[in-house]
Amino acid sequence: MSNGAENPAPPVVLRGDLQAPTGPVAAPRQRADALRNRAQILSAAEALFTATPHPRGVTMEQIAKAAGVGRATLYRSFPDPSAVAMALLDEHEKRLQGQMIYGPPPLGPGAPPGERLAAFYMAYLDLLRRHLPLALGAETGPARYETGAYGFWRLHVRTLLTAGGVQDPDALADIALGPLAPELYHHQLKTLGIPHERIVQALVLSARRLLNPTPP
Amino acid sequence: MSNGAENPAPPVVLRGDLQAPTGPVAAPRQRADALRNRAQILSAAEALFTATPHPRGVTMEQIAKAAGVGRATLYRSFPDPSAVAMALLDEHEKRLQGQMIYGPPPLGPGAPPGERLAAFYMAYLDLLRRHLPLALGAETGPARYETGAYGFWRLHVRTLLTAGGVQDPDALADIALGPLAPELYHHQLKTLGIPHERIVQALVLSARRLLNPTPP
DNA sequence: GCCCAAACGGACAAGGCGTCCACTTAATCT
DNA sequence: AGATTAAGTGGACGCCTTGTCCGTTTGGGC
């Protein structure tokens, strides 16, 4: 669904040519200790990101030490600290993605596009509120837009915009996602002191204005 | 107006208490070589940021060498590479700020708020287009929101939203500024290949939807 | 022309990054 | 079960950038 940036992609075939008919792929067995370490890393990293006041400053050394593994072992699974945060965040995002596809309206299918967009804003901001340190730790500027997760949000919003009959949903999709940047939410909440609920309501208003032809 | 993060702020008074009646402040004379070096630094840095494919990767060493000064001299004026980019960007932003206050409508005063917001979007995106490397080089996550320039944009948008009679202009101001993030513009333009003009039109549309009660 | 303060820049130490390689351990084969 | 093989591990190395210190130079007021 959305793919964090972890390394284990060994069955990569560079060109699409003649991959042997191995059936449904011979299980690329993961060794038990590797899985155990990965779990330890994720667990320790989550605590670390949550505890630090400045998630972007978390270093590979710190994560490795907290997880009780060597740095090279950590590098085997993740290329940099933000990749760890992304993997963590990805788990939470996947649940939301499921609700958006299969869940009940207004988040899931069935509601008018403006209401679905508003519901998505509400749900995503709630995710941000609960996992802000992870989101801040994962934010590496341009990398944010390259993730599978961003592609999912983008596709979803684009679909809603199309259903709403708006011009150029492709260009508008990213614009509609702009206000969800974790750094921006953090600034509003922590620096400006705007309460979560007001941010949510403001976003809901903008969703309705964007997609409802005539406001009440 | 907007203040880049350069060091020379010696007449700072921490508390507002009893600053000696020195008249209009004794001129804190700048030595000629200091000004010359500063100019060289800014000039060399602009070229450097523009030339590199990855503005965030520009290092203090590179800037100093390009300007023909020592690293410590560079540190005297700027704490990090992004501060140099900010100072550079600030000059361009100031011109736009002037037009927004004193210039003709729809950018300046006189036009309805929706049109002024649309005009601001157009102007800012044009700034971004012309100085994207600087904007990307200046973008240091949270720091972006702490700059005087951001405060100006925020105040302006807040004023327009208030004039537009919208609820909670304080929370909406940042939301309206979210889509202007340089990284986002870069992603749309370079990665997705959406032409500049379409991005502008999409933003103009969102501005009108947000602030015009009944679209044509 | 002298003097003092401001400015300069070479040099230093600290710390993170990314990789290599010798050792360990889990899973498979006989 | 024991041997074999390959994946997994982590200590250690070299590289790069940062941020600061301090001896030297330079500008401008007296």
Coordinates of C-alpha atoms (C1' of nucleotides) in Angstrom, one line a residue:
Chain A
M1 CA 0.0 0.0 0.0
S2 CA 2.5 2.6 1.1
N3 CA 6.0 1.6 1.2
G4 CA 8.5 2.8 3.8
A5 CA 12.1 3.1 2.6
E6 CA 13.5 0.0 4.2
N7 CA 16.1 -2.0 2.3
P8 CA 14.9 -5.6 2.0
A9 CA 13.9 -5.6 -1.6
P10 CA 16.2 -8.4 -2.7
P11 CA 13.9 -9.9 -5.4
V12 CA 14.3 -6.7 -7.4
V13 CA 14.5 -7.4 -11.1
L14 CA 16.1 -4.4 -12.8
R15 CA 14.6 -4.9 -16.2
G16 CA 11.2 -6.5 -16.6
D17 CA 12.6 -9.3 -18.6
L18 CA 12.3 -13.1 -18.1
Q19 CA 11.9 -13.7 -14.4
A20 CA 12.0 -17.4 -14.0
P21 CA 8.6 -19.0 -13.4
T22 CA 9.2 -19.6 -9.7
G23 CA 5.6 -19.7 -8.9
P24 CA 4.4 -17.2 -6.3
V25 CA 8.0 -16.4 -5.4
A26 CA 10.1 -18.7 -3.1
A27 CA 9.6 -17.3 0.4
P28 CA 12.6 -14.9 1.0
R29 CA 13.0 -16.2 4.5
Q30 CA 13.9 -13.6 7.2
R31 CA 16.0 -14.9 9.9
A32 CA 14.5 -14.9 13.4
D33 CA 17.2 -12.6 15.0
A34 CA 16.8 -10.1 12.2
L35 CA 13.1 -9.8 12.9
R36 CA 13.6 -9.6 16.6
N37 CA 16.2 -6.8 16.1
R38 CA 13.9 -4.9 13.7
A39 CA 11.1 -5.0 16.3
Q40 CA 13.5 -3.8 19.0
I41 CA 14.6 -1.0 16.8
L42 CA 11.1 0.2 15.9
S43 CA 10.0 0.0 19.6
A44 CA 13.1 1.8 20.9
A45 CA 12.9 4.4 18.1
E46 CA 9.3 5.2 18.8
A47 CA 10.1 5.9 22.4
L48 CA 13.1 8.0 21.4
F49 CA 11.2 10.1 18.9
T50 CA 8.4 10.7 21.3
A51 CA 10.7 11.6 24.2
T52 CA 13.0 14.1 22.4
P53 CA 12.0 17.7 22.0
H54 CA 13.6 17.9 18.6
P55 CA 12.7 14.7 16.6
R56 CA 14.8 15.8 13.6
G57 CA 17.9 15.7 15.7
V58 CA 17.7 12.0 16.5
T59 CA 20.8 10.3 15.3
M60 CA 21.5 6.8 14.1
E61 CA 23.8 6.3 17.0
Q62 CA 21.1 7.1 19.5
I63 CA 18.6 4.7 17.9
A64 CA 21.1 1.9 17.7
K65 CA 22.1 2.4 21.3
A66 CA 18.5 2.6 22.5
A67 CA 17.7 -0.6 20.6
G68 CA 20.8 -2.4 21.9
V69 CA 22.2 -3.1 18.5
G70 CA 25.2 -1.9 16.6
R71 CA 25.0 1.0 14.1
A72 CA 25.8 -1.2 11.1
T73 CA 22.9 -3.5 12.0
L74 CA 20.6 -0.5 12.1
Y75 CA 21.9 0.6 8.7
R76 CA 21.0 -2.8 7.3
S77 CA 17.3 -2.0 7.8
F78 CA 17.1 1.8 7.5
P79 CA 19.2 4.3 5.6
D80 CA 18.7 7.2 8.0
P81 CA 16.8 8.2 11.1
S82 CA 13.9 9.6 9.1
A83 CA 13.3 6.3 7.4
V84 CA 12.8 4.7 10.8
A85 CA 10.2 7.4 11.7
M86 CA 8.5 6.8 8.3
A87 CA 8.2 3.1 8.9
L88 CA 6.7 3.7 12.3
L89 CA 4.3 6.3 10.9
D90 CA 3.4 4.1 8.0
E91 CA 1.8 1.6 10.3
H92 CA -0.6 4.2 11.6
E93 CA -1.3 5.6 8.2
K94 CA -2.2 2.2 6.8
R95 CA -5.1 1.9 9.2
L96 CA -6.4 5.3 8.2
Q97 CA -6.0 4.3 4.5
G98 CA -8.1 1.2 5.1
Q99 CA -10.9 3.3 6.7
M100 CA -10.8 5.7 3.7
I101 CA -11.3 2.8 1.3
Y102 CA -13.6 0.4 3.1
G103 CA -14.9 2.3 6.1
P104 CA -18.2 4.0 6.6
P105 CA -19.0 7.5 5.3
P106 CA -18.2 10.3 5.5
L107 CA -14.6 9.0 5.6
G108 CA -15.3 6.1 3.4
P109 CA -17.3 6.0 0.1
G110 CA -20.9 7.2 0.1
A111 CA -20.7 10.8 1.3
P112 CA -20.4 13.8 -1.1
P113 CA -16.9 14.8 -1.9
G114 CA -16.7 17.9 0.1
E115 CA -17.7 16.0 3.2
R116 CA -15.3 13.2 2.5
L117 CA -12.5 15.8 2.1
A118 CA -13.5 17.4 5.4
A119 CA -13.5 14.0 7.1
F120 CA -10.1 13.2 5.7
Y121 CA -8.8 16.4 7.0
M122 CA -10.2 15.6 10.4
A123 CA -8.8 12.1 10.5
Y124 CA -5.4 13.1 9.3
L125 CA -5.1 15.9 11.8
D126 CA -6.0 13.4 14.5
L127 CA -3.2 11.2 13.3
L128 CA -0.9 14.1 13.4
R129 CA -2.0 15.0 16.9
R130 CA -1.4 11.5 18.2
H131 CA 2.0 11.0 16.4
L132 CA 3.4 14.4 15.9
P133 CA 6.9 13.5 16.9
L134 CA 7.1 10.7 14.4
A135 CA 5.7 13.0 11.7
L136 CA 8.2 15.6 12.5
G137 CA 11.0 13.0 12.6
A138 CA 10.0 11.7 9.2
E139 CA 9.8 15.0 7.5
T140 CA 12.9 15.3 5.4
G141 CA 11.8 18.1 3.0
P142 CA 11.5 16.7 -0.5
A143 CA 11.4 13.1 0.7
R144 CA 8.0 13.5 2.2
Y145 CA 6.5 13.9 -1.3
E146 CA 8.2 10.8 -2.6
T147 CA 6.7 8.4 -0.1
G148 CA 4.0 5.9 -1.1
A149 CA 1.9 7.3 1.7
Y150 CA 1.9 10.8 0.1
G151 CA 1.0 9.2 -3.2
F152 CA -2.0 7.6 -1.6
W153 CA -3.3 10.8 0.0
R154 CA -2.7 12.6 -3.3
L155 CA -4.7 10.0 -5.3
H156 CA -7.5 10.1 -2.8
V157 CA -7.8 13.8 -2.8
R158 CA -7.5 13.9 -6.5
T159 CA -10.4 11.5 -6.8
L160 CA -12.6 13.6 -4.5
L161 CA -11.7 16.8 -6.4
T162 CA -12.6 15.1 -9.7
A163 CA -15.9 13.9 -8.2
G164 CA -16.5 17.5 -7.1
G165 CA -16.2 18.6 -10.7
V166 CA -13.4 21.0 -10.1
Q167 CA -10.9 22.2 -12.7
D168 CA -7.5 20.6 -12.9
P169 CA -7.7 18.2 -9.9
D170 CA -4.1 17.2 -10.6
A171 CA -2.7 20.6 -9.6
L172 CA -5.2 21.1 -6.9
A173 CA -4.5 17.8 -5.2
D174 CA -1.1 18.9 -3.8
I175 CA -2.5 22.3 -2.9
A176 CA -5.2 20.7 -0.9
L177 CA -2.6 18.6 0.9
G178 CA -0.3 21.5 1.6
P179 CA -2.0 22.6 4.9
L180 CA -1.4 19.1 6.3
A181 CA 2.4 19.5 6.5
P182 CA 3.5 18.4 10.0
E183 CA 5.7 21.3 10.5
L184 CA 2.8 23.7 9.8
Y185 CA 0.5 21.9 12.2
H186 CA 3.3 22.0 14.8
H187 CA 3.7 25.7 14.3
Q188 CA 0.1 26.5 14.7
L189 CA -0.3 24.3 17.7
K190 CA 2.9 24.9 19.7
T191 CA 4.2 28.3 18.6
L192 CA 0.9 30.1 17.9
G193 CA -1.0 28.2 20.5
I194 CA -4.0 27.6 18.3
P195 CA -6.0 24.7 19.8
H196 CA -6.3 21.5 17.8
E197 CA -10.0 21.8 17.5
R198 CA -9.8 25.3 15.8
I199 CA -7.3 24.0 13.3
V200 CA -9.6 21.2 12.5
Q201 CA -12.6 23.5 12.0
A202 CA -10.7 25.9 9.8
L203 CA -9.6 23.0 7.6
V204 CA -13.2 21.7 7.4
L205 CA -14.4 25.1 6.4
S206 CA -11.8 25.3 3.6
A207 CA -12.8 21.8 2.4
R208 CA -16.5 22.8 2.2
R209 CA -15.7 26.1 0.5
L210 CA -13.5 24.3 -2.0
L211 CA -16.0 21.6 -2.9
N212 CA -19.5 22.7 -2.1
P213 CA -21.0 24.9 -4.8
T214 CA -23.2 27.0 -2.6
P215 CA -22.6 27.4 1.1
P216 CA -25.6 27.5 3.4
Chain B
M1 CA 10.1 44.7 7.9
S2 CA 11.2 41.2 7.6
N3 CA 14.4 40.3 9.4
G4 CA 16.8 37.7 8.1
A5 CA 18.8 35.9 10.8
E6 CA 22.1 37.7 10.5
N7 CA 23.9 38.4 13.7
P8 CA 24.5 42.2 13.8
A9 CA 21.7 43.0 16.3
P10 CA 23.9 44.5 19.0
P11 CA 21.5 47.2 20.2
V12 CA 19.1 44.5 21.4
V13 CA 17.6 45.4 24.7
L14 CA 16.4 42.3 26.4
R15 CA 13.8 43.9 28.6
G16 CA 12.0 47.1 27.7
D17 CA 13.5 48.9 30.6
L18 CA 15.5 52.1 30.8
Q19 CA 17.4 52.4 27.6
A20 CA 19.7 55.4 28.0
P21 CA 18.5 58.5 26.2
T22 CA 21.2 58.2 23.5
G23 CA 19.0 60.1 21.0
P24 CA 18.5 58.3 17.7
V25 CA 21.1 55.7 18.6
A26 CA 24.9 56.4 18.1
A27 CA 25.6 55.1 14.6
P28 CA 27.1 51.5 15.0
R29 CA 29.6 52.1 12.3
Q30 CA 30.3 49.1 10.0
R31 CA 33.9 48.9 8.8
A32 CA 34.4 49.0 5.0
D33 CA 36.0 45.6 4.7
A34 CA 33.1 44.0 6.6
L35 CA 30.6 45.5 4.2
R36 CA 32.7 44.5 1.2
N37 CA 33.0 40.9 2.5
R38 CA 29.3 40.7 3.2
A39 CA 28.5 41.8 -0.4
Q40 CA 31.0 39.2 -1.7
I41 CA 29.4 36.5 0.4
L42 CA 25.9 37.3 -0.7
S43 CA 26.9 37.5 -4.4
A44 CA 28.9 34.3 -4.3
A45 CA 26.2 32.5 -2.3
E46 CA 23.5 33.4 -4.7
A47 CA 25.5 32.0 -7.6
L48 CA 26.2 28.9 -5.6
F49 CA 22.7 28.2 -4.5
T50 CA 21.5 28.7 -8.1
A51 CA 24.1 26.5 -9.6
T52 CA 23.7 23.5 -7.3
P53 CA 21.0 20.9 -8.0
H54 CA 20.5 20.4 -4.2
P55 CA 20.5 23.8 -2.5
R56 CA 20.1 22.3 1.0
G57 CA 23.4 20.6 0.6
V58 CA 25.4 23.8 0.3
T59 CA 27.9 24.0 3.1
M60 CA 29.5 26.9 4.9
E61 CA 32.9 25.8 3.6
Q62 CA 31.7 26.1 0.0
I63 CA 30.2 29.5 0.5
A64 CA 33.3 30.8 2.2
K65 CA 35.5 29.5 -0.5
A66 CA 33.4 30.9 -3.3
A67 CA 33.3 34.3 -1.6
G68 CA 37.1 34.2 -1.0
V69 CA 36.9 34.6 2.8
G70 CA 37.6 32.3 5.7
R71 CA 34.9 30.2 7.4
A72 CA 35.1 32.1 10.6
T73 CA 34.5 35.4 8.7
L74 CA 31.4 33.9 7.2
Y75 CA 30.2 32.7 10.7
R76 CA 30.5 36.3 11.8
S77 CA 27.6 37.3 9.6
F78 CA 25.6 34.1 9.3
P79 CA 25.0 31.2 11.6
D80 CA 24.4 28.6 8.9
P81 CA 23.9 28.2 5.1
S82 CA 20.2 28.6 5.3
A83 CA 20.6 32.0 6.9
V84 CA 22.5 33.2 3.9
A85 CA 19.8 32.0 1.6
M86 CA 17.2 33.7 3.8
A87 CA 19.0 37.0 3.6
L88 CA 19.2 36.8 -0.1
L89 CA 15.5 35.8 -0.4
D90 CA 14.6 38.6 2.0
E91 CA 15.7 41.3 -0.4
H92 CA 13.3 40.0 -3.1
E93 CA 10.5 39.5 -0.6
K94 CA 10.7 43.0 0.6
R95 CA 9.9 44.3 -2.9
L96 CA 6.8 42.2 -3.0
Q97 CA 5.8 43.3 0.5
G98 CA 6.1 46.9 -0.7
Q99 CA 3.8 46.3 -3.6
M100 CA 1.3 44.6 -1.4
I101 CA 1.0 47.6 0.9
Y102 CA 1.5 50.5 -1.4
G103 CA 1.0 49.1 -4.9
P104 CA -2.0 49.2 -7.2
P105 CA -4.8 46.6 -6.8
P106 CA -5.5 43.8 -7.0
L107 CA -2.2 43.2 -5.2
G108 CA -2.4 46.4 -3.2
P109 CA -5.4 47.8 -1.4
G110 CA -8.6 48.4 -3.2
A111 CA -9.7 45.1 -4.6
P112 CA -12.0 42.7 -2.9
P113 CA -10.2 40.2 -0.5
G114 CA -10.7 37.2 -2.7
E115 CA -9.0 38.9 -5.6
R116 CA -6.2 40.3 -3.4
L117 CA -5.5 36.8 -2.1
A118 CA -5.5 35.4 -5.6
A119 CA -3.1 38.2 -6.6
F120 CA -0.9 37.4 -3.7
Y121 CA -0.8 33.8 -4.7
M122 CA 0.2 34.7 -8.2
A123 CA 2.9 37.1 -7.1
Y124 CA 4.4 34.7 -4.5
L125 CA 4.5 31.9 -6.9
D126 CA 6.3 34.1 -9.4
L127 CA 8.8 34.9 -6.7
L128 CA 9.2 31.2 -6.1
R129 CA 9.6 30.5 -9.8
R130 CA 12.4 33.1 -10.1
H131 CA 14.2 32.2 -6.9
L132 CA 13.4 28.6 -6.2
P133 CA 17.0 27.6 -5.4
L134 CA 17.1 30.3 -2.7
A135 CA 13.8 29.3 -1.3
L136 CA 14.8 25.7 -1.1
G137 CA 18.1 26.6 0.4
A138 CA 16.4 28.7 3.1
E139 CA 13.8 26.1 4.0
T140 CA 14.9 24.6 7.3
G141 CA 11.7 23.1 8.5
P142 CA 10.4 24.9 11.5
A143 CA 12.7 27.9 10.9
R144 CA 10.6 28.9 8.0
Y145 CA 7.7 29.8 10.2
E146 CA 9.8 31.8 12.6
T147 CA 11.0 34.4 10.1
G148 CA 9.8 37.9 9.9
A149 CA 8.8 37.3 6.3
Y150 CA 6.5 34.5 7.2
G151 CA 5.0 36.7 9.8
F152 CA 4.3 39.4 7.2
W153 CA 2.6 37.0 4.8
R154 CA 0.6 35.6 7.7
L155 CA -0.6 39.0 8.8
H156 CA -1.5 40.0 5.3
V157 CA -3.5 36.9 4.7
R158 CA -5.2 37.1 8.0
T159 CA -6.3 40.7 7.2
L160 CA -7.8 39.5 3.9
L161 CA -9.6 36.7 5.6
T162 CA -11.0 39.0 8.2
A163 CA -12.2 41.4 5.4
G164 CA -13.7 38.4 3.7
G165 CA -15.8 37.7 6.8
V166 CA -14.6 34.2 7.4
Q167 CA -14.6 32.4 10.7
D168 CA -11.4 32.1 12.7
P169 CA -9.0 34.0 10.3
D170 CA -6.1 33.2 12.7
A171 CA -6.3 29.4 12.2
L172 CA -7.1 29.8 8.5
A173 CA -4.2 32.1 7.8
D174 CA -1.5 29.4 8.1
I175 CA -3.7 27.0 6.2
A176 CA -4.0 29.4 3.3
L177 CA -0.2 29.7 3.4
G178 CA 0.4 26.0 3.4
P179 CA 0.2 25.5 -0.3
L180 CA 3.0 28.0 -0.8
A181 CA 5.7 25.9 0.7
P182 CA 8.7 25.9 -1.6
E183 CA 9.2 22.2 -1.4
L184 CA 5.7 21.6 -2.5
Y185 CA 6.0 23.9 -5.4
H186 CA 9.2 22.2 -6.4
H187 CA 7.5 18.8 -6.2
Q188 CA 4.6 19.9 -8.4
L189 CA 6.8 21.6 -10.9
K190 CA 9.8 19.2 -11.1
T191 CA 8.6 15.8 -10.0
L192 CA 5.0 15.8 -11.3
G193 CA 5.8 18.1 -14.2
I194 CA 2.8 20.4 -13.7
P195 CA 3.5 23.6 -15.5
H196 CA 3.8 26.8 -13.5
E197 CA 0.7 28.3 -15.0
R198 CA -1.6 25.5 -14.0
I199 CA -0.3 25.7 -10.4
V200 CA -1.1 29.4 -10.4
Q201 CA -4.6 28.9 -11.8
A202 CA -5.3 26.1 -9.3
L203 CA -4.3 28.4 -6.4
V204 CA -6.3 31.3 -7.8
L205 CA -9.3 29.0 -7.9
S206 CA -8.9 28.0 -4.3
A207 CA -8.5 31.6 -3.3
R208 CA -11.8 32.5 -5.0
R209 CA -13.6 29.5 -3.6
L210 CA -12.4 30.4 -0.1
L211 CA -13.3 34.1 -0.2
N212 CA -16.0 34.6 -2.8
P213 CA -19.5 33.8 -1.5
T214 CA -21.0 32.9 -4.9
P215 CA -18.7 31.7 -7.7
P216 CA -19.9 32.9 -11.2
Chain C
dG1 C1' 51.4 59.2 11.8
dC2 C1' 49.7 56.5 16.0
dC3 C1' 46.7 53.6 18.4
dC4 C1' 42.8 50.8 19.4
dA5 C1' 39.2 48.2 18.3
dA6 C1' 37.0 45.6 14.8
dA7 C1' 37.6 42.2 11.5
dC8 C1' 39.9 38.3 9.5
dG9 C1' 41.2 33.5 8.7
dG10 C1' 44.1 29.4 9.7
dA11 C1' 43.8 25.8 12.9
dC12 C1' 41.7 22.6 16.3
dA13 C1' 38.6 19.4 18.6
dA14 C1' 34.1 17.1 18.5
dG15 C1' 30.8 14.4 16.5
dG16 C1' 27.9 12.2 12.9
dC17 C1' 28.0 9.5 8.7
dG18 C1' 28.6 5.6 5.9
dT19 C1' 31.3 1.4 5.0
dC20 C1' 34.2 -2.5 5.7
dC21 C1' 35.4 -7.0 7.5
dA22 C1' 36.1 -10.6 10.8
dC23 C1' 33.1 -13.1 13.9
dT24 C1' 28.6 -15.2 15.3
dT25 C1' 24.4 -17.5 14.7
dA26 C1' 20.3 -19.4 12.5
dA27 C1' 18.5 -22.5 9.1
dT28 C1' 19.2 -26.2 5.7
dC29 C1' 21.4 -30.5 4.0
dT30 C1' 23.3 -35.2 4.6
Chain D
dA1 C1' 22.5 -34.8 15.3
dG2 C1' 26.4 -32.8 13.1
dA3 C1' 28.3 -30.3 9.3
dT4 C1' 27.7 -26.7 6.0
dT5 C1' 26.3 -22.3 4.2
dA6 C1' 24.9 -17.9 4.1
dA7 C1' 22.7 -14.2 6.5
dG8 C1' 23.2 -11.3 10.3
dT9 C1' 26.1 -8.6 13.6
dG10 C1' 28.8 -4.9 15.6
dG11 C1' 33.4 -2.9 16.5
dA12 C1' 36.4 0.1 14.1
dC13 C1' 38.1 3.2 10.4
dG14 C1' 38.3 7.3 7.4
dC15 C1' 35.8 11.3 5.7
dC16 C1' 33.4 15.3 6.2
dT17 C1' 31.1 19.2 8.4
dT18 C1' 30.6 22.0 12.2
dG19 C1' 31.6 25.6 15.6
dT20 C1' 35.1 28.1 18.2
dC21 C1' 39.5 29.9 19.5
dC22 C1' 43.3 33.1 19.0
dG23 C1' 47.2 35.3 16.8
dT24 C1' 47.5 38.6 13.0
dT25 C1' 45.9 42.2 9.9
dT26 C1' 43.4 46.3 8.7
dG27 C1' 40.5 50.3 9.0
dG28 C1' 39.4 54.8 10.8
dG29 C1' 39.4 58.2 14.6
dC30 C1' 42.6 61.1 17.3

